[in-house]
Structure formats: C-alpha cells, structure tokens
C-alpha cells in the first residue's frame, strides 16, 4: 500500500485570521482523514492497491464511486495543504509568472478568472489552475472531489493550484460568504510551491 495520510505542514492556527484554527483542525483530522480511510477501504484487495493516485484517476470512469470520491478527496486536500502557507500571498515569479501573463494577459486577469471559477461552482467542489497536455495553463472547476487528473473531467491536466470551495472549508468563519473566503485565500498562496508544481508538470 503506497498511500499515506499526510501531516499538515504547519500548525492548525497558522493560517489565522484568513482560515481559522477550528476549521483547519476539523478539515484535516475529520474530513481529509475520512477520505483517506474510506479510500483505503475501497481499494483493499483490488489491483488499485499497487497503483498511484494519478494512475487510478486516469481510468476513474471505470472505478467504483467510493474510489472516485474518496481518492479525489485524499489527493485534493493533500495538494491544498501544500499550496497554502502562513508566509504566503504576494505574486508568482519566474517561469510561472510568465506563463500566467502569456495565457491570461496579467495576474489580475488570471485571478478574476480563478475567482469566477471558484465562486460559480454550484454546490461543493474545487477551483483549479492546471497544466494541460500541450503545457499551457488552464483555469477550471470540478464538482465534489473530482479533479483535472480524472478521465471524467472536461478540462484535463495536472493541477498545480487548487481551492476547496466545499462549505466545510469556510462555513464556520465565513458562513454563506464564499467570495470573502476566496479573497482571503490569496493571502495564503504558497507561490514557491505552486512554481515547483509548475516545473514538475512541465517535465
Ligand atoms: Mn475539503
């Protein structure tokens, strides 16, 4: 079994005031942990046990819904914790900044597009910045715990930045004000990590 439940790379209160301690604690120890446990249970004794999440996602349309939902939940949150940081915010730099300008015109235009994807995702889901097969960038959103690595997704690619817009990600602090949570998110983005993800996806 090559799957593990990742520790949070910072303290539960480290993202205050933008994301509160209780939300982070419940999100990691209850929601993320439950996806992990249910995913492990769903693949036990199947050939998926020896595959990577990326491999599993590439044929997810043929997998049981429990694998899709919980495998997605495991992967998506593991990425999400990594691209947040108490020292985050600011602007991307280097090759990633160039690629964003090339694709979207400017960082502000990219941000508007990403915010729209996050705000307009009806119900539960995620907003993504991905690298497509042709190595260009793409902003999109997905329902539930789907992601751009899944063969069911309409904007396939390798996600390098993701935002959880399930109510469990923001409701305790922001209640129905999803746009306020989305705005606060930009103060936390770990652009160094997103740049690393970008370089990895460009290989
Ligand atoms: Mn979540």
CSV table of N, CA and C in Angstrom, one decimal, residues 45-142:
chain,number,residue,atom,x,y,z
A,45,UNK,N,-7.6,-5.0,-1.4
A,45,UNK,CA,-7.8,-6.3,-2.1
A,45,UNK,C,-8.0,-6.1,-3.6
A,46,UNK,N,-7.9,-4.9,-4.1
A,46,UNK,CA,-8.1,-4.7,-5.6
A,46,UNK,C,-6.7,-4.3,-6.2
A,47,UNK,N,-6.7,-4.3,-7.5
A,47,UNK,CA,-5.4,-4.0,-8.2
A,47,UNK,C,-5.0,-2.5,-8.0
A,48,UNK,N,-5.9,-1.7,-7.6
A,48,UNK,CA,-5.6,-0.3,-7.3
A,48,UNK,C,-4.6,-0.1,-6.2
A,49,UNK,N,-4.5,-1.1,-5.3
A,49,UNK,CA,-3.5,-1.1,-4.2
A,49,UNK,C,-2.1,-0.8,-4.6
A,50,UNK,N,-1.8,-1.3,-5.8
A,50,UNK,CA,-0.4,-1.1,-6.3
A,50,UNK,C,-0.2,0.0,-7.2
A,51,UNK,N,-1.3,0.8,-7.5
A,51,UNK,CA,-1.2,1.9,-8.4
A,51,UNK,C,-1.0,3.2,-7.7
A,52,UNK,N,-0.6,4.3,-8.4
A,52,UNK,CA,-0.5,5.6,-7.9
A,52,UNK,C,-1.9,6.2,-8.0
A,53,UNK,N,-2.1,7.3,-7.3
A,53,UNK,CA,-3.4,8.0,-7.4
A,53,UNK,C,-3.6,8.5,-8.9
A,54,UNK,N,-2.5,9.0,-9.5
A,54,UNK,CA,-2.6,9.5,-10.9
A,54,UNK,C,-3.0,8.4,-11.8
A,55,UNK,N,-2.5,7.2,-11.6
A,55,UNK,CA,-2.9,6.0,-12.5
A,55,UNK,C,-4.3,5.7,-12.2
A,56,UNK,N,-4.8,5.7,-11.0
A,56,UNK,CA,-6.2,5.4,-10.7
A,56,UNK,C,-7.1,6.4,-11.3
A,57,UNK,N,-6.7,7.7,-11.2
A,57,UNK,CA,-7.6,8.7,-11.8
A,57,UNK,C,-7.7,8.7,-13.3
A,58,UNK,N,-6.7,8.1,-13.9
A,58,UNK,CA,-6.7,8.1,-15.4
A,58,UNK,C,-7.7,7.1,-16.0
A,59,UNK,N,-8.2,6.2,-15.1
A,59,UNK,CA,-9.3,5.3,-15.6
A,59,UNK,C,-10.5,5.4,-14.6
A,60,UNK,N,-10.7,6.5,-13.9
A,60,UNK,CA,-11.6,6.6,-12.8
A,60,UNK,C,-13.0,6.4,-13.2
A,61,UNK,N,-13.3,6.6,-14.5
A,61,UNK,CA,-14.7,6.4,-15.0
A,61,UNK,C,-15.1,4.9,-14.9
A,62,UNK,N,-14.2,4.0,-14.8
A,62,UNK,CA,-14.5,2.6,-14.6
A,62,UNK,C,-14.4,2.1,-13.2
A,63,UNK,N,-14.0,3.0,-12.3
A,63,UNK,CA,-13.9,2.7,-10.9
A,63,UNK,C,-15.2,2.9,-10.1
A,64,UNK,N,-15.3,2.2,-8.9
A,64,UNK,CA,-16.5,2.4,-8.1
A,64,UNK,C,-16.5,3.9,-7.6
A,65,UNK,N,-17.7,4.4,-7.3
A,65,UNK,CA,-17.8,5.8,-6.9
A,65,UNK,C,-17.1,6.1,-5.6
A,66,UNK,N,-16.9,5.1,-4.8
A,66,UNK,CA,-16.2,5.3,-3.5
A,66,UNK,C,-14.8,5.6,-3.7
A,67,UNK,N,-14.2,5.0,-4.8
A,67,UNK,CA,-12.8,5.2,-5.1
A,67,UNK,C,-12.6,6.6,-5.7
A,68,UNK,N,-13.6,7.0,-6.6
A,68,UNK,CA,-13.5,8.4,-7.2
A,68,UNK,C,-13.7,9.5,-6.1
A,69,UNK,N,-14.7,9.3,-5.3
A,69,UNK,CA,-14.9,10.4,-4.3
A,69,UNK,C,-13.9,10.5,-3.2
A,70,UNK,N,-13.5,9.3,-2.7
A,70,UNK,CA,-12.5,9.3,-1.6
A,70,UNK,C,-11.1,9.4,-2.0
A,71,UNK,N,-10.8,8.9,-3.2
A,71,UNK,CA,-9.4,9.1,-3.8
A,71,UNK,C,-9.2,10.5,-4.2
A,72,UNK,N,-10.2,11.1,-4.7
A,72,UNK,CA,-10.2,12.5,-5.1
A,72,UNK,C,-10.0,13.4,-3.8
A,73,UNK,N,-10.8,13.0,-2.8
A,73,UNK,CA,-10.7,13.8,-1.5
A,73,UNK,C,-9.3,13.7,-0.9
A,74,UNK,N,-8.7,12.5,-1.0
A,74,UNK,CA,-7.3,12.3,-0.5
A,74,UNK,C,-6.3,13.2,-1.2
A,75,UNK,N,-6.4,13.1,-2.6
A,75,UNK,CA,-5.4,13.8,-3.4
A,75,UNK,C,-5.6,15.3,-3.3
A,76,UNK,N,-6.9,15.8,-3.4
A,76,UNK,CA,-7.1,17.2,-3.5
A,76,UNK,C,-6.7,17.9,-2.2
A,77,UNK,N,-7.0,17.3,-1.1
A,77,UNK,CA,-6.6,18.0,0.2
A,77,UNK,C,-5.1,18.0,0.4
A,78,UNK,N,-4.5,16.9,0.0
A,78,UNK,CA,-3.0,16.8,0.1
A,78,UNK,C,-2.3,17.9,-0.7
A,79,UNK,N,-2.9,18.2,-1.8
A,79,UNK,CA,-2.3,19.3,-2.7
A,79,UNK,C,-2.7,20.6,-2.0
A,80,UNK,N,-3.9,20.7,-1.5
A,80,UNK,CA,-4.4,22.0,-1.0
A,80,UNK,C,-3.5,22.5,0.2
A,81,UNK,N,-3.2,21.6,1.1
A,81,UNK,CA,-2.4,22.0,2.3
A,81,UNK,C,-1.0,22.5,1.9
A,82,UNK,N,-0.5,21.8,0.8
A,82,UNK,CA,0.9,22.2,0.3
A,82,UNK,C,0.9,23.6,-0.3
A,83,UNK,N,-0.2,24.0,-0.9
A,83,UNK,CA,-0.1,25.3,-1.7
A,83,UNK,C,-0.6,26.4,-0.8
A,84,UNK,N,-0.8,26.2,0.5
A,84,UNK,CA,-1.1,27.2,1.5
A,84,UNK,C,0.1,27.4,2.4
A,85,UNK,N,0.3,28.6,2.9
A,85,UNK,CA,1.4,28.9,3.8
A,85,UNK,C,1.1,30.1,4.6
A,86,UNK,N,1.5,30.1,5.9
A,86,UNK,CA,1.3,31.3,6.7
A,86,UNK,C,2.2,32.4,6.2
A,87,UNK,N,3.2,32.1,5.4
A,87,UNK,CA,4.0,33.1,4.7
A,87,UNK,C,3.6,33.3,3.3
A,88,UNK,N,2.4,32.9,2.9
A,88,UNK,CA,2.0,33.0,1.5
A,88,UNK,C,1.5,34.4,1.1
A,89,UNK,N,0.9,34.4,-0.1
A,89,UNK,CA,0.4,35.7,-0.6
A,89,UNK,C,1.4,36.3,-1.6
A,90,UNK,N,1.2,37.5,-2.0
A,90,UNK,CA,2.1,38.1,-3.0
A,90,UNK,C,1.8,37.6,-4.4
A,91,UNK,N,2.9,37.6,-5.2
A,91,UNK,CA,2.7,37.3,-6.6
A,91,UNK,C,3.6,36.1,-7.0
A,92,UNK,N,3.2,35.4,-8.0
A,92,UNK,CA,4.1,34.4,-8.6
A,92,UNK,C,5.3,35.0,-9.2
A,93,UNK,N,6.4,34.3,-9.4
A,93,UNK,CA,7.6,34.8,-10.0
A,93,UNK,C,8.1,33.8,-11.1
A,94,UNK,N,9.1,34.2,-11.8
A,94,UNK,CA,9.8,33.4,-12.7
A,94,UNK,C,8.9,32.8,-13.9
A,95,UNK,N,9.2,31.6,-14.3
A,95,UNK,CA,8.5,31.0,-15.4
A,95,UNK,C,7.0,30.9,-15.2
A,96,UNK,N,6.6,30.7,-14.0
A,96,UNK,CA,5.1,30.6,-13.7
A,96,UNK,C,4.5,31.9,-14.0
A,97,UNK,N,5.1,33.0,-13.5
A,97,UNK,CA,4.5,34.3,-13.7
A,97,UNK,C,4.5,34.6,-15.2
A,98,UNK,N,5.5,34.2,-15.9
A,98,UNK,CA,5.5,34.5,-17.4
A,98,UNK,C,4.4,33.7,-18.1
A,99,UNK,N,4.2,32.4,-17.6
A,99,UNK,CA,3.1,31.6,-18.2
A,99,UNK,C,1.7,32.1,-17.9
A,100,UNK,N,1.6,32.7,-16.7
A,100,UNK,CA,0.3,33.3,-16.4
A,100,UNK,C,0.0,34.5,-17.2
A,101,UNK,N,1.0,35.4,-17.4
A,101,UNK,CA,0.8,36.5,-18.2
A,101,UNK,C,0.5,36.1,-19.7
A,102,UNK,N,1.2,35.1,-20.2
A,102,UNK,CA,1.1,34.7,-21.5
A,102,UNK,C,-0.4,34.2,-21.8
A,103,UNK,N,-0.9,33.4,-20.8
A,103,UNK,CA,-2.2,32.8,-21.0
A,103,UNK,C,-3.4,33.7,-20.7
A,104,UNK,N,-3.2,34.5,-19.6
A,104,UNK,CA,-4.4,35.2,-19.2
A,104,UNK,C,-4.2,36.8,-19.4
A,105,UNK,N,-3.1,37.2,-19.8
A,105,UNK,CA,-2.9,38.6,-20.0
A,105,UNK,C,-2.2,39.3,-18.9
A,106,UNK,N,-2.6,39.0,-17.7
A,106,UNK,CA,-2.0,39.6,-16.5
A,106,UNK,C,-2.4,38.7,-15.3
A,107,UNK,N,-1.7,39.0,-14.1
A,107,UNK,CA,-2.0,38.2,-12.9
A,107,UNK,C,-3.4,38.6,-12.5
A,108,UNK,N,-3.8,39.8,-12.6
A,108,UNK,CA,-5.2,40.2,-12.2
A,108,UNK,C,-6.2,39.6,-13.0
A,109,UNK,N,-6.0,39.4,-14.3
A,109,UNK,CA,-6.9,38.7,-15.2
A,109,UNK,C,-7.0,37.2,-14.8
A,110,UNK,N,-5.9,36.6,-14.5
A,110,UNK,CA,-5.9,35.3,-14.0
A,110,UNK,C,-6.7,35.1,-12.8
A,111,UNK,N,-6.5,36.0,-11.8
A,111,UNK,CA,-7.2,36.0,-10.5
A,111,UNK,C,-8.7,36.1,-10.7
A,112,UNK,N,-9.1,37.0,-11.6
A,112,UNK,CA,-10.5,37.2,-11.8
A,112,UNK,C,-11.1,35.9,-12.4
A,113,UNK,N,-10.4,35.2,-13.3
A,113,UNK,CA,-10.9,34.0,-13.9
A,113,UNK,C,-11.0,32.9,-12.8
A,114,UNK,N,-10.0,32.8,-12.0
A,114,UNK,CA,-10.0,31.8,-11.0
A,114,UNK,C,-11.1,32.0,-9.9
A,115,UNK,N,-11.2,33.3,-9.5
A,115,UNK,CA,-12.3,33.7,-8.6
A,115,UNK,C,-13.7,33.3,-9.1
A,116,UNK,N,-13.9,33.6,-10.4
A,116,UNK,CA,-15.2,33.3,-11.1
A,116,UNK,C,-15.4,31.8,-11.0
A,117,UNK,N,-14.3,31.0,-11.3
A,117,UNK,CA,-14.5,29.5,-11.3
A,117,UNK,C,-14.8,29.0,-9.9
A,118,UNK,N,-14.2,29.6,-8.9
A,118,UNK,CA,-14.5,29.2,-7.5
A,118,UNK,C,-15.8,29.7,-7.0
A,119,UNK,N,-16.2,30.9,-7.4
A,119,UNK,CA,-17.5,31.4,-6.9
A,119,UNK,C,-18.7,30.8,-7.6
A,120,UNK,N,-18.5,30.5,-8.9
A,120,UNK,CA,-19.6,30.0,-9.7
A,120,UNK,C,-19.8,28.5,-9.7
A,121,UNK,N,-18.8,27.7,-9.0
A,121,UNK,CA,-19.0,26.3,-8.8
A,121,UNK,C,-20.2,26.1,-8.0
A,122,UNK,N,-21.3,25.6,-8.5
A,122,UNK,CA,-22.5,25.4,-7.8
A,122,UNK,C,-22.4,24.2,-6.8
A,123,UNK,N,-22.8,24.4,-5.5
A,123,UNK,CA,-22.6,23.3,-4.6
A,123,UNK,C,-21.2,23.1,-4.2
A,124,UNK,N,-20.8,21.9,-4.0
A,124,UNK,CA,-19.5,21.5,-3.5
A,124,UNK,C,-18.5,21.2,-4.6
A,125,UNK,N,-17.3,21.7,-4.5
A,125,UNK,CA,-16.3,21.4,-5.5
A,125,UNK,C,-15.0,22.1,-5.3
A,126,UNK,N,-14.2,22.2,-6.4
A,126,UNK,CA,-12.9,22.8,-6.3
A,126,UNK,C,-12.7,23.7,-7.5
A,127,UNK,N,-11.8,24.8,-7.4
A,127,UNK,CA,-11.3,25.5,-8.5
A,127,UNK,C,-9.9,25.2,-8.7
A,128,UNK,N,-9.4,25.2,-9.9
A,128,UNK,CA,-8.1,24.7,-10.3
A,128,UNK,C,-7.3,25.6,-11.2
A,129,UNK,N,-6.0,25.6,-11.1
A,129,UNK,CA,-5.1,26.0,-12.1
A,129,UNK,C,-4.3,24.8,-12.5
A,130,UNK,N,-4.4,24.4,-13.8
A,130,UNK,CA,-3.7,23.2,-14.2
A,130,UNK,C,-2.8,23.5,-15.4
A,131,UNK,N,-1.9,22.5,-15.6
A,131,UNK,CA,-1.1,22.5,-16.9
A,131,UNK,C,-1.7,21.4,-17.8
A,132,UNK,N,-2.1,21.8,-18.9
A,132,UNK,CA,-2.7,20.8,-19.9
A,132,UNK,C,-1.6,20.0,-20.6
A,133,UNK,N,-2.1,19.1,-21.4
A,133,UNK,CA,-1.1,18.2,-22.1
A,133,UNK,C,-0.2,19.0,-23.0
A,134,UNK,N,-0.8,20.1,-23.6
A,134,UNK,CA,0.1,20.9,-24.5
A,134,UNK,C,0.9,21.9,-23.7
A,135,UNK,N,1.0,21.8,-22.4
A,135,UNK,CA,1.8,22.6,-21.5
A,135,UNK,C,1.3,24.0,-21.3
A,136,UNK,N,0.1,24.3,-21.8
A,136,UNK,CA,-0.4,25.6,-21.5
A,136,UNK,C,-1.2,25.6,-20.2
A,137,UNK,N,-1.5,26.7,-19.6
A,137,UNK,CA,-2.2,26.8,-18.3
A,137,UNK,C,-3.7,26.8,-18.6
A,138,UNK,N,-4.5,26.4,-17.6
A,138,UNK,CA,-6.0,26.3,-17.7
A,138,UNK,C,-6.6,26.5,-16.4
A,139,UNK,N,-7.6,27.4,-16.3
A,139,UNK,CA,-8.4,27.5,-15.1
A,139,UNK,C,-9.7,26.8,-15.3
A,140,UNK,N,-10.2,26.1,-14.3
A,140,UNK,CA,-11.4,25.4,-14.4
A,140,UNK,C,-11.9,25.1,-13.0
A,141,UNK,N,-13.1,24.4,-12.9
A,141,UNK,CA,-13.6,23.9,-11.6
A,141,UNK,C,-14.1,22.5,-11.8
A,142,UNK,N,-14.3,21.9,-10.7
A,142,UNK,CA,-14.9,20.5,-10.7
A,142,UNK,C,-15.8,20.3,-9.6
